[in-house]
Short mmCIF file of C-alpha atoms in Angstrom, two decimals:
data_model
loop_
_atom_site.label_atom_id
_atom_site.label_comp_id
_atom_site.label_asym_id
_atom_site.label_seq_id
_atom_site.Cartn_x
_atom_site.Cartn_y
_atom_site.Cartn_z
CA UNK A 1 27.99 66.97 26.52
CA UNK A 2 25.23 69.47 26.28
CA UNK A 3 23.78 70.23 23.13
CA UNK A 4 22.71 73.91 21.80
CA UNK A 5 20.03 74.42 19.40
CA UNK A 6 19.94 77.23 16.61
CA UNK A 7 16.13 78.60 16.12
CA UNK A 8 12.90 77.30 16.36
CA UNK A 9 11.49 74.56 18.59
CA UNK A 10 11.30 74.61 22.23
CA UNK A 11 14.17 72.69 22.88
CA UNK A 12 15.26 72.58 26.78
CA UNK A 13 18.94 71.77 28.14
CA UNK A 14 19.20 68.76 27.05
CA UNK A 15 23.36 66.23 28.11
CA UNK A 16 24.34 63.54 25.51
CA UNK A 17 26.95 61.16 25.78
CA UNK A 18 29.33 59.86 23.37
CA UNK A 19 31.13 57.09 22.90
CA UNK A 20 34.88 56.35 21.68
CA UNK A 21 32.92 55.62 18.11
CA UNK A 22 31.27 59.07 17.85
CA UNK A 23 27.99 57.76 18.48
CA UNK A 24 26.07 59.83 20.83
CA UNK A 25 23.06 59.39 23.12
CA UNK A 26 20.55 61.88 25.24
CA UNK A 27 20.88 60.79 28.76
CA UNK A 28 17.87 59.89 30.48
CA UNK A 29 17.41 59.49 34.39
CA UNK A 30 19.95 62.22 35.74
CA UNK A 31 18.32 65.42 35.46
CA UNK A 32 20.55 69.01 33.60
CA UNK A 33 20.22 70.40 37.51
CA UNK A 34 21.70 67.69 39.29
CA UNK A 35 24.49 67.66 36.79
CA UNK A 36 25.30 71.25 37.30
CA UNK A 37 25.29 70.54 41.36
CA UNK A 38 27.63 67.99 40.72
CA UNK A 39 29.72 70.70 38.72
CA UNK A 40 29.83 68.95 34.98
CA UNK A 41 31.08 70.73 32.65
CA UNK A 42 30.08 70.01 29.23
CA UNK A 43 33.04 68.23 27.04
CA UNK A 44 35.14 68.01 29.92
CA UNK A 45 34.19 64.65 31.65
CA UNK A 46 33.15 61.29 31.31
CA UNK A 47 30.83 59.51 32.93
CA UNK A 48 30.70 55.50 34.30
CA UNK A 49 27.28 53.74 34.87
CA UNK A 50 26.88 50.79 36.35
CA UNK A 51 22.97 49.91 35.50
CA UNK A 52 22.39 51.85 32.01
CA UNK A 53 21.04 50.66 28.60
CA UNK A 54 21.43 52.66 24.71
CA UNK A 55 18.88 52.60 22.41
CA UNK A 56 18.84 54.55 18.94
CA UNK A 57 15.33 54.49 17.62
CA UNK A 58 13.67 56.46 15.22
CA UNK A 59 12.21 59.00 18.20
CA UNK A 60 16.02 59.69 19.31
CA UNK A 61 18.88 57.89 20.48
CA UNK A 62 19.03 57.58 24.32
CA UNK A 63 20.85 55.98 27.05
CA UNK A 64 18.53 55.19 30.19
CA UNK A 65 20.46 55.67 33.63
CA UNK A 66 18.78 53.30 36.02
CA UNK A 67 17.45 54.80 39.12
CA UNK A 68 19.87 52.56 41.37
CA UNK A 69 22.89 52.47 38.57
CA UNK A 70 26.20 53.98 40.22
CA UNK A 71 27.51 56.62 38.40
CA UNK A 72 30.49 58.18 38.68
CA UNK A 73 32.42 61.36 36.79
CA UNK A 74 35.78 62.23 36.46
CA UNK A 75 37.17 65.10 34.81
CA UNK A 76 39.36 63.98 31.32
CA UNK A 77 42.71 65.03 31.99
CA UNK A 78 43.92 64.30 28.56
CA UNK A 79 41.64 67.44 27.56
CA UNK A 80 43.79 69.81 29.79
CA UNK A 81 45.65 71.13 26.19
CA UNK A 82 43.04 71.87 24.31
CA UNK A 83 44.19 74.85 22.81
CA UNK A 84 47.20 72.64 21.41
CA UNK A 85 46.17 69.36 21.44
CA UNK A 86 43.84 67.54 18.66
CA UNK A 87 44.61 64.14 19.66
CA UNK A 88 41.58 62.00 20.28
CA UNK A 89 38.23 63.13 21.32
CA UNK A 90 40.17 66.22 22.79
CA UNK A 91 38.02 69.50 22.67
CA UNK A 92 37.53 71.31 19.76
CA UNK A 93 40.54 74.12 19.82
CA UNK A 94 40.41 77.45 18.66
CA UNK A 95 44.08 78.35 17.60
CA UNK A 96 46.18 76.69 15.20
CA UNK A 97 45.09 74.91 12.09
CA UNK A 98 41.68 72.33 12.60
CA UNK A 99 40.41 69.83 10.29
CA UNK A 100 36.54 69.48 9.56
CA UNK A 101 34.74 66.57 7.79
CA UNK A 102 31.74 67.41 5.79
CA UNK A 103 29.50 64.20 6.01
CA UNK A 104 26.82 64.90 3.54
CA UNK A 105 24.11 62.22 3.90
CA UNK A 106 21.37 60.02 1.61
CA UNK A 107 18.83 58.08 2.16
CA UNK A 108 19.09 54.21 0.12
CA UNK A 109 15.66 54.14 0.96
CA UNK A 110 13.52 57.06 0.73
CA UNK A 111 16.00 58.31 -1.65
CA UNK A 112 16.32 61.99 0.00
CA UNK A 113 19.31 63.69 0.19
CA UNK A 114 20.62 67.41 0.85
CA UNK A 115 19.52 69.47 -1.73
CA UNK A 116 23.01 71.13 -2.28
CA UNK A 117 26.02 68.47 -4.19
CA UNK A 118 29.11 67.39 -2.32
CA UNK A 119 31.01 70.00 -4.56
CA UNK A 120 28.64 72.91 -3.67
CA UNK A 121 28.82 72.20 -0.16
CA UNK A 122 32.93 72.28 -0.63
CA UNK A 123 32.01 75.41 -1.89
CA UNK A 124 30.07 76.86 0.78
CA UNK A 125 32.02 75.74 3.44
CA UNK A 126 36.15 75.77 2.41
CA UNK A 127 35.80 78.15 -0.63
CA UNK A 128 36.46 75.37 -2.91
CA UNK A 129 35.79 75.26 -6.28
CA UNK A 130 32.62 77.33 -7.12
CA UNK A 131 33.85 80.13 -5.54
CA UNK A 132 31.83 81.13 -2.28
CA UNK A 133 33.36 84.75 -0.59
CA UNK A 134 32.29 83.79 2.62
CA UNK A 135 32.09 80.94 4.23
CA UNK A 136 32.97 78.75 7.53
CA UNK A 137 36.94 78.80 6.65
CA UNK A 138 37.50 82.41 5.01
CA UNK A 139 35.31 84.28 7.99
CA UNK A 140 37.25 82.34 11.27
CA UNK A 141 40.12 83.12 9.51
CA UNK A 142 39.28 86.56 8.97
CA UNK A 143 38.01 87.04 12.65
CA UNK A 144 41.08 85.62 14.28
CA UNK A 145 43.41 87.14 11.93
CA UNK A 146 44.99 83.86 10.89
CA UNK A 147 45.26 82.78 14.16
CA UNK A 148 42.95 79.80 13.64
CA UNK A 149 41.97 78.70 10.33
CA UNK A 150 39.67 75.54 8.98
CA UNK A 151 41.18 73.13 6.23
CA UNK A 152 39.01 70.22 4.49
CA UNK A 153 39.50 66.61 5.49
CA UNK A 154 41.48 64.80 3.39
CA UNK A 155 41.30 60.65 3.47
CA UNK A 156 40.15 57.77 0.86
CA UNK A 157 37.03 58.84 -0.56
CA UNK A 158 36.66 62.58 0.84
CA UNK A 159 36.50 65.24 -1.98
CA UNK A 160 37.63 68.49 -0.73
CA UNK A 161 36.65 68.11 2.72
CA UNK A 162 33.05 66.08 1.71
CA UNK A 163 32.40 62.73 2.32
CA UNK A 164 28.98 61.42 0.61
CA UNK A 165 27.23 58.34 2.80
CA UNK A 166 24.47 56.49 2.19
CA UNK A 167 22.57 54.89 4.70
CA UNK A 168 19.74 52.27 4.20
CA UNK A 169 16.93 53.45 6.63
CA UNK A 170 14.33 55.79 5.95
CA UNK A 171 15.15 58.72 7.31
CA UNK A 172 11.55 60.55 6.51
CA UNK A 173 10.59 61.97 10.06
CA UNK A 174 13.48 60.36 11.88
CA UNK A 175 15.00 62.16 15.26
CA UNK A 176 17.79 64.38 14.12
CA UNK A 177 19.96 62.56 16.62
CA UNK A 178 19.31 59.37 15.62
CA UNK A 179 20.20 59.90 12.02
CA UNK A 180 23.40 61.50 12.90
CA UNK A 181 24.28 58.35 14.44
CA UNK A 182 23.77 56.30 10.97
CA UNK A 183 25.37 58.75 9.65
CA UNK A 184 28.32 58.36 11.53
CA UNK A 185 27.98 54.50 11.42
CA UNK A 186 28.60 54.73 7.75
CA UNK A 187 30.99 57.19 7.54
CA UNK A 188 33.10 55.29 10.06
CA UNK A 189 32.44 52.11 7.89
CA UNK A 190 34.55 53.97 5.08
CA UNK A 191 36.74 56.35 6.52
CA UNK A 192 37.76 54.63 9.93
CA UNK A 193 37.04 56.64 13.00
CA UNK A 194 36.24 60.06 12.69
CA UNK A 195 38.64 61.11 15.45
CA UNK A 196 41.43 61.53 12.97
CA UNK A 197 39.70 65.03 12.24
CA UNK A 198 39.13 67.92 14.38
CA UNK A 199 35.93 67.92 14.00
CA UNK A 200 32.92 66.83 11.79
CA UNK A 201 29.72 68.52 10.04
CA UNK A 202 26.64 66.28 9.21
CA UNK A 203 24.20 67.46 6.65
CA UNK A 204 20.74 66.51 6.75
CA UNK A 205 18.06 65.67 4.11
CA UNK A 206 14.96 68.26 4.71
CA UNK A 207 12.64 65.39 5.81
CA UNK A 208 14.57 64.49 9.02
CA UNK A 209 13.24 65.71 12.10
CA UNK A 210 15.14 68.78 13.91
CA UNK A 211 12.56 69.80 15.92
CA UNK A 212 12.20 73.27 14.16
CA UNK A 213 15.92 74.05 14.55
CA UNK A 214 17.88 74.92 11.96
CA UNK A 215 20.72 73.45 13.31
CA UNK A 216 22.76 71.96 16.71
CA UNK A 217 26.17 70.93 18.13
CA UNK A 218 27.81 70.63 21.47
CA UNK A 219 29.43 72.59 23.63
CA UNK A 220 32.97 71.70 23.73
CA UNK A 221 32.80 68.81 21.41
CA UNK A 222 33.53 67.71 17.89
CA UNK A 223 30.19 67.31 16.24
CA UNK A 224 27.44 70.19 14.23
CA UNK A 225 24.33 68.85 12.73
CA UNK A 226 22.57 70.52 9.81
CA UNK A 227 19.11 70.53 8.39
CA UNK A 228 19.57 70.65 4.58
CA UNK A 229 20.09 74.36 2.88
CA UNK A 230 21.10 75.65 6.79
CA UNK A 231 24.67 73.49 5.97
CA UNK A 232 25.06 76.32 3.96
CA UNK A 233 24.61 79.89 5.72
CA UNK A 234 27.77 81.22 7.01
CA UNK A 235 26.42 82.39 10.09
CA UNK A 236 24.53 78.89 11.05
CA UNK A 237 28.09 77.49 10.28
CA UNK A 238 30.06 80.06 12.62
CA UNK A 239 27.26 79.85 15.31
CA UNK A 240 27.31 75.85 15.46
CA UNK A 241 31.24 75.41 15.19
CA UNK A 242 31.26 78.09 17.91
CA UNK A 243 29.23 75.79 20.45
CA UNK A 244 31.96 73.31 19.48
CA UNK A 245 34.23 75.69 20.68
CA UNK A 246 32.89 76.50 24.06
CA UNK A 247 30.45 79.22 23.43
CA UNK A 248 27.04 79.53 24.22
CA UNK A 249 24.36 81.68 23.04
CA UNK A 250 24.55 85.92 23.06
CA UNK A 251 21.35 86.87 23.83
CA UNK A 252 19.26 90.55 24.59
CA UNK A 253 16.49 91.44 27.01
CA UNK A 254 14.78 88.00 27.58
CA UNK A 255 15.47 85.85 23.88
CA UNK A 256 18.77 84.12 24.20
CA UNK A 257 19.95 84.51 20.90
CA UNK A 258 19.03 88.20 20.16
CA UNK A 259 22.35 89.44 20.46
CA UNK A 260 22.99 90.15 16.19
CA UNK A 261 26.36 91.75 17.37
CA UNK A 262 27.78 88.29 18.12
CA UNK A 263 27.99 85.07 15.25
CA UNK A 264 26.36 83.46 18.60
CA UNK A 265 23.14 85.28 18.18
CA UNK A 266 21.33 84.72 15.35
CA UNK A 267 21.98 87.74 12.85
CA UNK A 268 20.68 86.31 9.60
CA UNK A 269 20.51 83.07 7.27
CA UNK A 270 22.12 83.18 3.81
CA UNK A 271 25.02 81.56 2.36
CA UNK A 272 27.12 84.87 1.74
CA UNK A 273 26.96 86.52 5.04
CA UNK A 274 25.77 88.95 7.01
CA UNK A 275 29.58 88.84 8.04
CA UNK A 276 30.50 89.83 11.53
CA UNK A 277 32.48 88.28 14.26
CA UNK A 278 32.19 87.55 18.04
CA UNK A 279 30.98 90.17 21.19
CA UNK A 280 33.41 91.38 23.95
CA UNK A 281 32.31 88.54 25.91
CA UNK A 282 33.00 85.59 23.24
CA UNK A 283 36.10 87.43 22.17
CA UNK A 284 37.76 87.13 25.11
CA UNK A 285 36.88 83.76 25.46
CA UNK A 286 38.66 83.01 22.13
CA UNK A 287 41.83 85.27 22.97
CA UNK A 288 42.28 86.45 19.24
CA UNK A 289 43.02 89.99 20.45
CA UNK A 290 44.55 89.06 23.86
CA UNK A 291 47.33 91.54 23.12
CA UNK A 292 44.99 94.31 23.72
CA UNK A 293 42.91 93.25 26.27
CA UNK A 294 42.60 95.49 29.46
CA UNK A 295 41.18 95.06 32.51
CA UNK A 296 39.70 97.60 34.92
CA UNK A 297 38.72 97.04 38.23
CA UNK A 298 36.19 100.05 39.43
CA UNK A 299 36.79 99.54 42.74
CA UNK A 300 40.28 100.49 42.56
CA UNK A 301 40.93 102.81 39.31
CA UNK A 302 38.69 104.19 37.21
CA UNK A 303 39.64 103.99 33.68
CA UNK A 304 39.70 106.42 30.57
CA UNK A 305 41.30 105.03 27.23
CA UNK A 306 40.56 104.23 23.50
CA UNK A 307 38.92 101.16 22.52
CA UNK A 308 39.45 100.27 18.45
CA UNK A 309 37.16 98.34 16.33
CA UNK A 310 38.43 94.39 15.17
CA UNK A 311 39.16 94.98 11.41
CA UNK A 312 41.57 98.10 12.26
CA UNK A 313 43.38 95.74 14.93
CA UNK A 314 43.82 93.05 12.24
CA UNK A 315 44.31 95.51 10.03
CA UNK A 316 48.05 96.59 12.20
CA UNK A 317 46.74 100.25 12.29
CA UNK A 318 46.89 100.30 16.01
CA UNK A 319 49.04 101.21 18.47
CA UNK A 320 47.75 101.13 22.18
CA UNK A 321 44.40 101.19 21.49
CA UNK A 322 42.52 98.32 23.43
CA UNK A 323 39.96 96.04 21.40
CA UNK A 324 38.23 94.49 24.59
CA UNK A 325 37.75 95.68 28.00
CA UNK A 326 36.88 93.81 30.95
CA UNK A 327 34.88 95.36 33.76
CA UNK A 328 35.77 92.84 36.59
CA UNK A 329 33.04 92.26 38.86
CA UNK A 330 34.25 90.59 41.94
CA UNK A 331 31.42 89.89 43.96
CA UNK A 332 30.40 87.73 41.02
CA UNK A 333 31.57 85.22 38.66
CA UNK A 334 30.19 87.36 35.66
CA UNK A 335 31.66 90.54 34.22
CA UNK A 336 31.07 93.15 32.00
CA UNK A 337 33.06 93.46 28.47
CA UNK A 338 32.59 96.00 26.07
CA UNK A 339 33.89 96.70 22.85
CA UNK A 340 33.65 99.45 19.70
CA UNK A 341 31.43 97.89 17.56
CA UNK A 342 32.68 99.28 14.48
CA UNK A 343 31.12 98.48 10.85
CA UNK A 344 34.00 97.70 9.10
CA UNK A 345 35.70 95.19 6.91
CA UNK A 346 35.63 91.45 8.05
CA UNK A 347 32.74 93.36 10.73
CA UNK A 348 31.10 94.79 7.70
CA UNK A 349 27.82 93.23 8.30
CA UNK A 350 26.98 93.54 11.76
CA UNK A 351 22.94 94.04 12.14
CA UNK A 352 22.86 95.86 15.15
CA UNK A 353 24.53 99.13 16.84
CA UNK A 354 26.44 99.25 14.04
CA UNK A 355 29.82 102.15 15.07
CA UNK A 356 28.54 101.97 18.75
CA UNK A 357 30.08 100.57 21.70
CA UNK A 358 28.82 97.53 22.95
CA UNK A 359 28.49 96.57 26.44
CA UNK A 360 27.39 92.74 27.48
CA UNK A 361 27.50 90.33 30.55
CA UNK A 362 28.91 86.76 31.36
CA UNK A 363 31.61 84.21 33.03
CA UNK A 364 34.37 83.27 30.88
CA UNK A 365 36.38 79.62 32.17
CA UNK A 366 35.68 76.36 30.43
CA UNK A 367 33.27 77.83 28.53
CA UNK A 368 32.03 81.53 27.71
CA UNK A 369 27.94 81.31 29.05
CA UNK A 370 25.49 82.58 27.68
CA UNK A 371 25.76 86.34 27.46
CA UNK A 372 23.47 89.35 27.81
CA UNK A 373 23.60 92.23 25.96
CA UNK A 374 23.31 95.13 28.43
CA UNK A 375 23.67 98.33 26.75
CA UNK A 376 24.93 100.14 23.39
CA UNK A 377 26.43 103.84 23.21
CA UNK A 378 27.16 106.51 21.08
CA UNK A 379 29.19 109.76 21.62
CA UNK A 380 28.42 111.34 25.18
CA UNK A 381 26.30 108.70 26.39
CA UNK A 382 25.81 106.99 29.29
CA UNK A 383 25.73 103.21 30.82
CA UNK A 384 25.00 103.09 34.31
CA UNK A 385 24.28 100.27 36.73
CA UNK A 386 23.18 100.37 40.11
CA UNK A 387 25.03 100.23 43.05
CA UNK A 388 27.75 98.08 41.78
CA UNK A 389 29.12 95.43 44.23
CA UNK A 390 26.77 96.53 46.76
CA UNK A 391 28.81 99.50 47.68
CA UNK A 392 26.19 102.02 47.21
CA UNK A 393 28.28 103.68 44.15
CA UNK A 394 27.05 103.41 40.32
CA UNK A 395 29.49 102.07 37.73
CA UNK A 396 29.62 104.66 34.73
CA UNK A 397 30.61 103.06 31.25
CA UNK A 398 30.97 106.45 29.36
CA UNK A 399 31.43 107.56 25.49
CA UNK A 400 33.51 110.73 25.43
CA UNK A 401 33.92 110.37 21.59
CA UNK A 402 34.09 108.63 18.58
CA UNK A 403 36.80 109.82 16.08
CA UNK A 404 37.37 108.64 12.71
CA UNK A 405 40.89 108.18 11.20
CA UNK A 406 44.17 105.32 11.77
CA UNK A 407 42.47 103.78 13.53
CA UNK A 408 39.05 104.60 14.02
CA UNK A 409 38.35 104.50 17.85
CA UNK A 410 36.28 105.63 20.85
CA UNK A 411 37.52 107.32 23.92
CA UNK A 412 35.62 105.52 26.93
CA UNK A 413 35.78 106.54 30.92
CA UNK A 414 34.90 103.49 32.91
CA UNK A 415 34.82 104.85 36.42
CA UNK A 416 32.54 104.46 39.88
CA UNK A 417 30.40 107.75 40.45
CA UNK A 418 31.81 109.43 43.28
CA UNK A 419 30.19 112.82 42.53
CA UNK A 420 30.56 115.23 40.21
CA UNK A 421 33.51 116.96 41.74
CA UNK A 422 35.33 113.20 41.98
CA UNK A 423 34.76 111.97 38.59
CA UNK A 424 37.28 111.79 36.00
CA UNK A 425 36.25 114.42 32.90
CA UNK A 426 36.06 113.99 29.03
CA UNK A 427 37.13 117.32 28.70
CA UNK A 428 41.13 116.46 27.77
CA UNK A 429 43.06 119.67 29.69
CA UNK A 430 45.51 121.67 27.40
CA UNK A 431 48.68 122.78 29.30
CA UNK A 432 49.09 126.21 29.66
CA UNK A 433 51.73 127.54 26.81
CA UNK A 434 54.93 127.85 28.42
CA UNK A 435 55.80 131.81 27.77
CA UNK A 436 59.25 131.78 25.46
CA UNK A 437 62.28 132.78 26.91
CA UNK A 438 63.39 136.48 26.40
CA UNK A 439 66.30 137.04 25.18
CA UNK A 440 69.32 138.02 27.10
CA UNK A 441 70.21 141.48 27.62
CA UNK A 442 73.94 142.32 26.48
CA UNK A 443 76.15 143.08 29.03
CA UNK A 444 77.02 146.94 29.71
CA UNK A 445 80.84 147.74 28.28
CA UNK A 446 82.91 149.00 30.36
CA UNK A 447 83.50 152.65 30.83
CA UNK A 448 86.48 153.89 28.85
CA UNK A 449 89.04 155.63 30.31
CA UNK A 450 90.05 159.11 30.53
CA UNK A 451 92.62 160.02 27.98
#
């Protein structure tokens, strides 16, 4: 699995495997480019080494792939439903109902521990007890509409979705990784396996060593870490479960993460918000809004339509109004989605283009990569780019208008520039009035005759 860092740090791609126990180690002696030639995708296989050894020391737990080991990879069918299926170690899904275990950890021996109680982090996470507006559970709900919600472990020692452990090493400058790992030891040692959850959250002490992240997980797994107070800021919560889910970072111009349209950016750190959901890219990816999805290929139509913002769609006030468009691209495996960007409700906080529409780049299969955000429009502007698919032509992603009411929306063109005299218009033509019909003219009596 590959694991994604939030902030800080200068982290590079770095694949961990984990066992059947939840115990995970950073794999050393096959290099991140020779597992992308041979086509790994993260949470989807396992691997089988003949000549490897684990270690889990204080710098980070590793296993060490001998140079003449035997390895082979083979994709984990049992994963092949994991939109459905939460059996064990399948992927992370993201529709339906998911369980999450809060492992919130202390140190026997240098006596640290998170700085917020098992009940506050209840709080902050489920919206238990002291009441937290938003948090992991109330905004995924809110984003998908109730199509995928977060409910707290329940087992033998778990209080609303928080399991305290203690673990007796000294966890004072200790490799994040590694101190997940005792972390999960104990756990395990109370709870049985973890694998009877969807998923599980470890929290931190602030002495243990991330590395200057605030945070990590894996893409397509089951596992978040979480340096202390960062357990605790919705958006660090949203952004790390969404790695679980398959997403990678949204990023802008050359900072991978600069995208603050998208939870998978990095839009701000507090426990109440900012509150905002996912970008065209990511959305699709998560099908929440399939039913108005739309997809235009330039090539062969040119497009003009109305794109609505989220909290109107979840709202029910629209009617044929699209909520992400796909620009397919096929000369390439990545595409352009764009959305209306709209400040509104459970989108209330978005940071930036607020009520603009949104245009970014990337692949969506397995995973949705690591997107780009390309450009951001108001009324009667223009996106262009270059000779699209090499056939000398410029794609057009146009604003006609944005228009307030039920719902709010924007009228788009998405079209290929054939010259001005080929182009579809803004400029909606009103018919002609159809002139009323006269009335008709009596007939003439009949001429009476002589007496």
């Amino acid at each position: 699995m590959e694991k994604m860092y939030m902030e800080g740090g200068n982290h590079e791609t770095e694949w961990y495997c984990m066992d059947s126990d939840s115990t995970s180690y950073k794999i050393e002696g096959i290099s991140a480019s020779d597992l992308a030639t041979r086509g790994i995708a993260s949470g989807l296989y396992r691997m089988k080494a003949s000549n490897a050894s684990k270690s889990n020391d204080r710098s980070g737990p590793k296993m060490k792939v001998q140079a003449n080991a035997k390895l082979d990879f083979y994709l984990d069918k049992r994963k092949g439903q994991m939109k459905k299926d939460q059996s064990h170690r399948k992927l992370a899904p993201y529709a339906g109902e998911s369980s999450m275990l809060v492992i919130r950890v202390v140190s026997s021996v240098d006596g640290s521990s998170p700085s917020k109680s098992a009940p506050e982090l209840a709080s902050d996470v489920f919206g238990i007890g002291m009441f937290d507006q938003h948090n992991l559970a109330s905004q995924i709900e809110a984003c998908s509409g109730g199509k995928f919600t977060y409910v707290p472990a329940a087992g033998t020692g778990i209080v609303n979705g928080v399991l305290d452990v203690t673990v007796d090493v000294d966890l004072a400058g200790m490799d994040s990784g590694t101190a997940v790992n005792y972390a999960v030891g104990a756990a395990q040692a109370q709870v049985g396996v973890l694998t009877q959850w969807t998923q599980h959250m470890v929290v931190l002490p602030s002495n243990v060593n991330f590395g200057g992240a605030a945070a990590w997980a894996y893409i397509n797994g089951v596992q978040s870490a979480y340096l202390n107070q960062y357990a605790s800021h919705v958006v660090v919560q949203i952004h790390e479960i969404g790695h679980n889910l398959g997403l990678y970072h949204s990023g802008e111009g050359s900072a991978t993460y600069l995208d603050h349209t998208c939870n998978m950016g990095n839009p701000g750190y507090t426990d109440e918000g900012p509150t905002l959901c996912f970008n065209g890219q990511k959305s699709w990816y998560l099908g929440w809004y399939e039913d108005r999805h739309h997809t235009v290929t330039p090539e062969t139509n040119s497009w003009v339509g109305k794109i609505a913002g989220i909290d109107d769609y979840l709202n029910g006030q629209t009617t044929n109004e699209k909520v992400v468009v796909k620009i397919d691209n096929m000369l390439s495996s990545t595409d352009l989605y764009v959305m209306y960007n709209r400040k509104e409700g459970v989108n209330s906080g978005v940071v930036d283009y607020p009520n603009e529409v949104v245009i970014v780049e990337g692949s969506v299969g397995n995973v949705a990569s690591q997107s780009w955000l390309l450009g951001h429009l108001s009324a009667s502007q223009v996106y262009r780019s270059s000779n699209w698919e090499s056939n000398g032509k410029d794609l057009v992603v146009e604003v006609c208008e944005m228009v307030t009411g039920v719902p709010d929306y924007a009228r788009v063109m998405i079209y290929l520039d054939e010259g001005s005299v080929n182009n579809p218009s803004c400029v909606v033509s009103t018919p002609a009035p159809i002139p009323p019909t006269p009335a008709p003219i009596p007939p003439t009596p009949a001429p009476i005759p002589p007496t």
